[in-house]
Structures are given as structure tokens and as C-alpha cells.
Coordinates of N, CA, C and O in Angstrom, one line a residue:
Q19 N -6.5 2.4 14.7 CA -5.4 3.3 14.4 C -4.1 2.6 14.8 O -3.9 2.1 15.9
V20 N -3.1 2.6 13.9 CA -1.8 2.0 14.2 C -0.8 3.1 14.6 O -0.7 4.2 13.9
R21 N -0.1 2.9 15.7 CA 0.9 3.8 16.2 C 2.3 3.2 15.9 O 2.5 2.1 16.2
L22 N 3.1 4.1 15.3 CA 4.5 3.7 15.0 C 5.5 4.7 15.6 O 5.3 5.9 15.4
V23 N 6.5 4.2 16.3 CA 7.4 5.2 16.9 C 8.8 4.6 16.7 O 9.2 3.5 17.1
E24 N 9.6 5.4 15.9 CA 11.0 5.0 15.6 C 12.0 5.5 16.6 O 11.7 6.6 17.2
S25 N 13.1 4.8 16.8 CA 14.1 5.3 17.6 C 15.4 4.6 17.2 O 15.4 3.7 16.4
G26 N 16.5 5.1 17.7 CA 17.8 4.5 17.5 C 18.7 5.2 16.5 O 19.9 4.7 16.3
G27 N 18.2 6.2 15.9 CA 19.1 7.0 15.0 C 20.3 7.6 15.7 O 20.3 7.7 16.9
G28 N 21.2 8.1 14.9 CA 22.3 8.8 15.4 C 23.4 9.1 14.4 O 23.1 9.0 13.2
S29 N 24.5 9.5 14.8 CA 25.7 9.8 13.9 C 26.8 8.8 14.1 O 27.2 8.5 15.2
V30 N 27.2 8.2 13.0 CA 28.3 7.3 13.0 C 29.3 7.5 11.9 O 28.9 8.2 10.9
R31 N 30.5 7.0 12.0 CA 31.4 7.1 10.9 C 31.1 5.9 9.9 O 30.5 4.9 10.2
A32 N 31.6 6.2 8.7 CA 31.4 5.1 7.6 C 32.0 3.8 8.1 O 33.1 3.8 8.8
G33 N 31.3 2.7 7.9 CA 31.8 1.4 8.3 C 31.1 1.0 9.7 O 31.2 -0.1 10.1
G34 N 30.5 2.0 10.3 CA 29.9 1.7 11.6 C 28.5 1.1 11.5 O 28.0 0.7 10.4
S35 N 27.9 0.9 12.7 CA 26.6 0.2 12.7 C 25.6 1.0 13.6 O 26.0 1.7 14.5
L36 N 24.4 0.8 13.3 CA 23.3 1.3 14.1 C 22.1 0.3 14.1 O 22.0 -0.4 13.1
K37 N 21.3 0.4 15.1 CA 20.1 -0.5 15.1 C 18.9 0.4 15.4 O 18.8 1.0 16.5
L38 N 18.0 0.4 14.4 CA 16.8 1.2 14.6 C 15.7 0.3 15.1 O 15.7 -0.9 14.9
S39 N 14.8 1.0 15.9 CA 13.6 0.3 16.4 C 12.4 1.0 16.0 O 12.3 2.2 15.9
C40 N 11.4 0.2 15.7 CA 10.0 0.7 15.4 C 9.1 0.0 16.3 O 8.8 -1.2 16.2
D41 N 8.6 0.8 17.3 CA 7.6 0.2 18.3 C 6.2 0.4 17.6 O 5.8 1.6 17.3
A42 N 5.5 -0.7 17.5 CA 4.2 -0.6 16.8 C 3.1 -1.1 17.8 O 3.3 -1.8 18.7
S43 N 1.9 -0.6 17.4 CA 0.7 -1.1 18.1 C 0.6 -2.6 18.0 O 1.1 -3.2 17.1
A44 N -0.1 -3.2 19.0 CA -0.2 -4.7 19.0 C -0.8 -5.2 17.7 O -1.7 -4.6 17.1
D45 N -0.2 -6.3 17.3 CA -0.6 -7.1 16.1 C -0.3 -6.4 14.8 O -0.7 -7.0 13.7
T46 N 0.4 -5.3 14.8 CA 0.7 -4.6 13.5 C 1.5 -5.5 12.6 O 1.3 -5.6 11.4
Y47 N 2.6 -6.0 13.2 CA 3.5 -6.8 12.4 C 2.9 -8.0 11.8 O 3.1 -8.4 10.7
R48 N 2.0 -8.6 12.6 CA 1.3 -9.9 12.2 C 0.3 -9.6 11.1 O 0.2 -10.5 10.2
T49 N -0.3 -8.5 11.1 CA -1.4 -8.3 10.1 C -1.2 -7.3 9.0 O -2.0 -7.1 8.1
N50 N 0.0 -6.6 9.1 CA 0.2 -5.5 8.1 C 1.5 -5.8 7.4 O 2.4 -6.4 7.8
C51 N 1.6 -5.2 6.2 CA 2.9 -5.0 5.5 C 3.6 -3.9 6.4 O 3.0 -2.9 6.7
M52 N 4.8 -4.1 6.6 CA 5.6 -3.1 7.3 C 6.9 -2.9 6.6 O 7.4 -3.8 6.0
G53 N 7.4 -1.7 6.7 CA 8.6 -1.4 6.0 C 9.4 -0.3 6.7 O 8.9 0.4 7.5
W54 N 10.7 -0.3 6.3 CA 11.6 0.8 6.6 C 11.8 1.6 5.4 O 12.1 1.0 4.3
F55 N 11.7 2.9 5.5 CA 11.9 3.8 4.3 C 12.8 4.9 4.7 O 13.0 5.1 5.9
R56 N 13.4 5.5 3.8 CA 14.3 6.6 4.1 C 14.2 7.7 3.1 O 13.9 7.5 1.9
Q57 N 14.5 8.9 3.5 CA 14.5 10.0 2.7 C 15.5 11.0 3.1 O 15.7 11.4 4.3
S58 N 16.3 11.4 2.1 CA 17.3 12.5 2.4 C 16.9 13.7 1.6 O 16.1 13.7 0.7
P59 N 17.4 14.9 2.0 CA 17.1 16.1 1.4 C 17.2 16.1 -0.1 O 18.3 15.7 -0.6
G60 N 16.2 16.5 -0.8 CA 16.2 16.6 -2.3 C 16.0 15.3 -3.0 O 16.0 15.3 -4.2
K61 N 15.8 14.3 -2.2 CA 15.6 13.0 -2.9 C 14.2 12.4 -2.5 O 13.6 12.8 -1.5
K62 N 13.7 11.5 -3.3 CA 12.4 10.9 -3.0 C 12.6 9.8 -1.9 O 13.7 9.3 -1.8
R63 N 11.5 9.6 -1.2 CA 11.6 8.6 -0.2 C 11.7 7.2 -0.9 O 11.0 7.0 -1.9
E64 N 12.5 6.4 -0.4 CA 12.7 5.0 -0.9 C 12.5 4.0 0.1 O 12.7 4.2 1.3
A65 N 12.0 2.8 -0.4 CA 11.8 1.7 0.5 C 13.1 1.0 0.7 O 13.8 0.6 -0.3
V66 N 13.5 0.8 1.9 CA 14.7 0.1 2.3 C 14.5 -1.4 2.5 O 15.2 -2.3 2.0
V67 N 13.4 -1.7 3.2 CA 13.1 -3.1 3.5 C 11.5 -3.1 3.5 O 10.9 -2.3 4.1
M68 N 11.0 -4.2 2.9 CA 9.6 -4.4 3.0 C 9.3 -5.8 3.5 O 9.9 -6.8 3.1
S69 N 8.4 -5.8 4.5 CA 8.1 -7.1 5.2 C 6.6 -7.3 5.0 O 5.8 -6.5 5.3
Y70 N 6.3 -8.5 4.4 CA 4.9 -8.9 4.3 C 4.4 -9.3 5.7 O 5.2 -9.5 6.6
P71 N 3.1 -9.4 5.9 CA 2.5 -9.7 7.2 C 3.2 -10.9 7.8 O 3.4 -11.9 7.2
D72 N 3.6 -10.6 9.1 CA 4.2 -11.7 9.9 C 5.6 -12.1 9.3 O 6.1 -13.2 9.6
G73 N 6.2 -11.3 8.5 CA 7.5 -11.6 8.0 C 7.5 -12.7 7.0 O 8.5 -13.4 6.8
S74 N 6.3 -13.0 6.4 CA 6.2 -14.1 5.5 C 7.2 -14.0 4.2 O 7.6 -15.0 3.7
R75 N 7.4 -12.8 3.8 CA 8.4 -12.5 2.8 C 9.0 -11.1 3.2 O 8.3 -10.2 3.7
I76 N 10.3 -11.0 2.9 CA 11.0 -9.8 3.2 C 11.9 -9.4 2.0 O 12.6 -10.3 1.5
Y77 N 11.8 -8.2 1.6 CA 12.6 -7.7 0.5 C 13.4 -6.6 0.9 O 13.0 -5.7 1.6
Y78 N 14.7 -6.6 0.4 CA 15.6 -5.5 0.7 C 15.9 -4.7 -0.6 O 16.0 -5.3 -1.7
H79 N 16.1 -3.4 -0.5 CA 16.6 -2.6 -1.6 C 18.0 -3.1 -1.9 O 18.8 -3.5 -1.0
D80 N 18.3 -3.1 -3.2 CA 19.6 -3.7 -3.6 C 20.8 -2.9 -2.9 O 21.8 -3.6 -2.6
S81 N 20.6 -1.7 -2.6 CA 21.7 -0.9 -2.1 C 22.0 -1.3 -0.6 O 23.1 -0.9 -0.1
V82 N 21.1 -2.0 0.0 CA 21.4 -2.4 1.4 C 21.5 -3.9 1.6 O 21.7 -4.4 2.8
K83 N 21.3 -4.7 0.6 CA 21.4 -6.1 0.7 C 22.8 -6.5 1.3 O 23.8 -6.0 0.8
G84 N 22.8 -7.4 2.3 CA 24.0 -7.9 2.9 C 24.5 -6.9 4.0 O 25.4 -7.3 4.7
R85 N 23.9 -5.8 4.1 CA 24.4 -4.8 5.1 C 23.3 -4.6 6.2 O 23.6 -4.3 7.3
F86 N 22.0 -4.6 5.7 CA 20.9 -4.3 6.6 C 20.1 -5.6 6.9 O 19.9 -6.4 5.9
T87 N 19.6 -5.7 8.1 CA 18.8 -6.9 8.4 C 17.6 -6.5 9.3 O 17.8 -5.8 10.3
V88 N 16.5 -6.9 8.9 CA 15.3 -6.6 9.7 C 15.0 -7.8 10.6 O 15.2 -9.0 10.3
S89 N 14.5 -7.5 11.8 CA 14.1 -8.6 12.8 C 13.0 -8.0 13.6 O 12.6 -6.8 13.5
V90 N 12.4 -8.9 14.4 CA 11.3 -8.5 15.3 C 11.6 -9.0 16.7 O 12.2 -10.0 16.9
G91 N 11.0 -8.2 17.7 CA 11.2 -8.7 19.1 C 10.3 -9.8 19.4 O 9.4 -10.2 18.6
N92 N 10.5 -10.4 20.5 CA 9.7 -11.6 20.9 C 8.2 -11.4 20.8 O 7.5 -12.3 20.5
G93 N 7.7 -10.3 21.2 CA 6.3 -10.0 21.2 C 5.8 -9.6 19.9 O 4.6 -9.3 19.7
K94 N 6.7 -9.4 18.9 CA 6.4 -8.9 17.6 C 5.7 -7.6 17.6 O 5.0 -7.2 16.7
N95 N 6.0 -6.8 18.6 CA 5.5 -5.4 18.6 C 6.6 -4.4 18.3 O 6.4 -3.2 18.2
T96 N 7.8 -4.9 18.1 CA 8.9 -4.0 17.7 C 9.6 -4.6 16.5 O 10.0 -5.8 16.6
M97 N 9.8 -3.8 15.5 CA 10.6 -4.2 14.3 C 11.9 -3.5 14.4 O 11.9 -2.3 14.6
Y98 N 13.0 -4.2 14.2 CA 14.3 -3.6 14.2 C 14.9 -3.6 12.8 O 14.6 -4.4 11.9
L99 N 15.8 -2.6 12.6 CA 16.6 -2.6 11.4 C 18.1 -2.5 11.9 O 18.5 -1.4 12.4
Q100 N 18.8 -3.6 11.7 CA 20.2 -3.6 12.0 C 21.0 -3.1 10.8 O 20.8 -3.8 9.7
M101 N 21.7 -2.1 10.9 CA 22.4 -1.5 9.8 C 23.9 -1.6 10.1 O 24.4 -1.1 11.1
S102 N 24.6 -2.2 9.2 CA 26.0 -2.4 9.3 C 26.8 -1.9 8.1 O 26.1 -1.7 7.1
S103 N 28.1 -1.8 8.2 CA 28.9 -1.3 7.1 C 28.2 0.0 6.5 O 28.1 0.1 5.3
L104 N 27.9 0.9 7.3 CA 27.2 2.1 6.9 C 28.0 3.0 6.0 O 29.3 3.0 6.2
K105 N 27.4 3.6 5.0 CA 28.0 4.4 4.1 C 27.5 5.8 4.2 O 26.3 6.0 4.6
P106 N 28.2 6.8 3.8 CA 27.7 8.2 3.8 C 26.3 8.3 3.0 O 25.5 9.1 3.4
E107 N 26.2 7.5 2.0 CA 24.9 7.6 1.2 C 23.7 7.0 1.9 O 22.6 7.1 1.5
D108 N 24.0 6.4 3.1 CA 22.9 5.9 3.9 C 22.3 7.0 4.8 O 21.3 6.8 5.4
T109 N 22.9 8.1 4.7 CA 22.4 9.3 5.5 C 21.0 9.7 5.1 O 20.8 9.9 3.9
A110 N 20.1 9.7 6.0 CA 18.7 10.0 5.7 C 17.9 10.0 7.0 O 18.4 9.6 8.0
T111 N 16.7 10.4 6.8 CA 15.7 10.2 7.9 C 15.0 8.9 7.6 O 14.5 8.7 6.5
Y112 N 15.0 8.0 8.6 CA 14.4 6.7 8.4 C 13.0 6.6 9.0 O 12.9 7.0 10.2
Y113 N 12.1 6.1 8.3 CA 10.7 6.0 8.7 C 10.3 4.6 8.7 O 10.6 3.8 7.9
C114 N 9.4 4.3 9.7 CA 8.7 3.0 9.7 C 7.3 3.2 9.2 O 6.6 4.2 9.6
G115 N 6.9 2.3 8.3 CA 5.5 2.5 7.8 C 4.8 1.1 7.9 O 5.4 0.1 8.0
A116 N 3.5 1.2 7.9 CA 2.6 0.0 8.0 C 1.4 0.2 7.2 O 0.9 1.3 7.0
S117 N 0.9 -0.9 6.6 CA -0.4 -0.8 5.8 C -0.9 -2.2 5.7 O -0.2 -3.1 5.6
R118 N -2.2 -2.2 5.6 CA -2.8 -3.5 5.4 C -2.5 -4.0 4.0 O -2.3 -3.2 3.0
P119 N -2.4 -5.3 3.8 CA -2.1 -5.8 2.4 C -3.3 -5.5 1.5 O -4.4 -5.2 1.9
V120 N -2.9 -5.4 0.2 CA -4.0 -5.1 -0.8 C -4.7 -6.4 -1.1 O -4.3 -7.5 -0.7
F121 N -5.8 -6.3 -1.8 CA -6.5 -7.5 -2.3 C -5.6 -8.4 -3.0 O -4.9 -8.0 -4.0
G122 N -5.5 -9.7 -2.6 CA -4.6 -10.6 -3.3 C -3.4 -10.9 -2.4 O -2.6 -11.8 -2.7
G123 N -3.2 -10.1 -1.4 CA -2.1 -10.4 -0.4 C -0.9 -9.6 -0.6 O 0.0 -9.8 0.3
G124 N -0.7 -8.8 -1.6 CA 0.5 -8.1 -1.8 C 0.5 -6.8 -0.9 O -0.4 -6.5 -0.2
C125 N 1.7 -6.2 -1.0 CA 1.8 -4.9 -0.2 C 1.6 -3.8 -1.1 O 2.0 -3.8 -2.3
P126 N 1.0 -2.7 -0.6 CA 0.8 -1.5 -1.5 C 2.1 -0.8 -1.7 O 3.1 -1.0 -1.0
G127 N 2.1 0.1 -2.7 CA 3.3 0.9 -2.9 C 3.4 1.9 -1.7 O 2.4 2.2 -1.0
Q128 N 4.6 2.4 -1.5 CA 4.8 3.2 -0.3 C 3.9 4.5 -0.3 O 3.5 4.9 0.8
S129 N 3.6 5.0 -1.4 CA 2.7 6.2 -1.4 C 1.3 5.8 -0.9 O 0.5 6.8 -0.6
D130 N 1.0 4.6 -0.9 CA -0.3 4.1 -0.4 C -0.3 3.6 1.0 O -1.3 3.1 1.5
F131 N 0.9 3.7 1.6 CA 0.9 3.2 3.0 C 0.1 4.1 3.9 O 0.1 5.3 3.7
S132 N -0.6 3.5 4.9 CA -1.5 4.2 5.7 C -1.0 4.8 6.9 O -1.4 5.8 7.4
Y133 N 0.0 4.2 7.5 CA 0.5 4.6 8.8 C 2.0 4.9 8.7 O 2.8 4.1 8.2
W134 N 2.5 6.0 9.4 CA 3.9 6.3 9.4 C 4.3 6.8 10.8 O 3.5 7.4 11.5
G135 N 5.5 6.5 11.1 CA 6.1 7.1 12.3 C 6.7 8.5 11.9 O 6.6 8.9 10.7
R136 N 7.3 9.2 12.9 CA 7.8 10.5 12.7 C 9.2 10.5 12.1 O 9.8 11.5 11.7
G137 N 9.9 9.3 12.2 CA 11.2 9.2 11.6 C 12.3 9.4 12.6 O 12.1 9.9 13.7
T138 N 13.5 8.9 12.3 CA 14.7 9.0 13.1 C 15.8 9.3 12.2 O 16.0 8.6 11.1
Q139 N 16.7 10.2 12.5 CA 17.8 10.7 11.7 C 19.0 9.8 11.8 O 19.4 9.4 12.9
V140 N 19.5 9.4 10.6 CA 20.8 8.6 10.6 C 21.8 9.4 9.8 O 21.5 9.8 8.6
T141 N 22.9 9.7 10.4 CA 23.9 10.5 9.7 C 25.2 9.7 9.7 O 25.7 9.3 10.7
V142 N 25.8 9.4 8.5 CA 27.0 8.7 8.4 C 28.1 9.6 7.8 O 27.9 10.1 6.7
S143 N 29.1 9.8 8.5 CA 30.2 10.7 8.0 C 31.3 9.8 7.4 O 31.6 8.7 7.8
S144 N 32.0 10.4 6.5 CA 33.1 9.7 5.8 C 34.4 9.8 6.6 O 34.5 10.6 7.5

């Protein structure tokens, strides 16, 4: 069983920054696809960042490229999401997800992700 716990959300003004953390069970980052996802009221959940096992490949949603950066702590048990130049449209609940790669090494679609944290709220005011 993989445990994921997000933290670091809060309220900021547009243009500000926040750094989210996802504390994961040991070895999760090394062996799983991991991602940051977000969902705001009335909208579908979307993938913000997708990391292949051990960060071998990382993909960012077009809307956050150049503004968001994913990183991991020294022990690779914490995945961070540094968010800069925040916009009101970034307001959402942010979730950390993890799932084993599918056959062939790719990552599953978010609806097939196995493990989720409870989320952390990010609110960006104009």
C-alpha cells in the first residue's frame, strides 16, 4: 500500500509562489509513475505534472510549463511542486498520485492511478 500526504497549499496573490510537498512511502518515486493533479469546482481533474519512475521522464501540462517545477528530496521520499508566477486559474485542490507503470513502461491515465493523497488547497487571488 502506498501512502501519499500532500502539504504546502495556501492562499497567495497572483504572481506569487508556493511549494507543495508530497510525502510518499519508501521507494514510491523510484518504482512508480507519480504526478501532481488538480481539480477546481465544476471542472475535471487534470494532470499538471507527470513523472515516470525515478524521474526518468517528466511532462508538464502546457498551462504550467515554465512556471511549475517538480523535484524530489534527497531520500526520494518527498516530491515537491514549486509553483511560481501563479495565476487565479491555478486555483484548485492539488493532489499527488502514484501508480505502477503499465506493461511496456508507460504511465497509466489518471483515471487508472492507484494511489491518491487527500489533496491540498491552492487559492490564487487577483
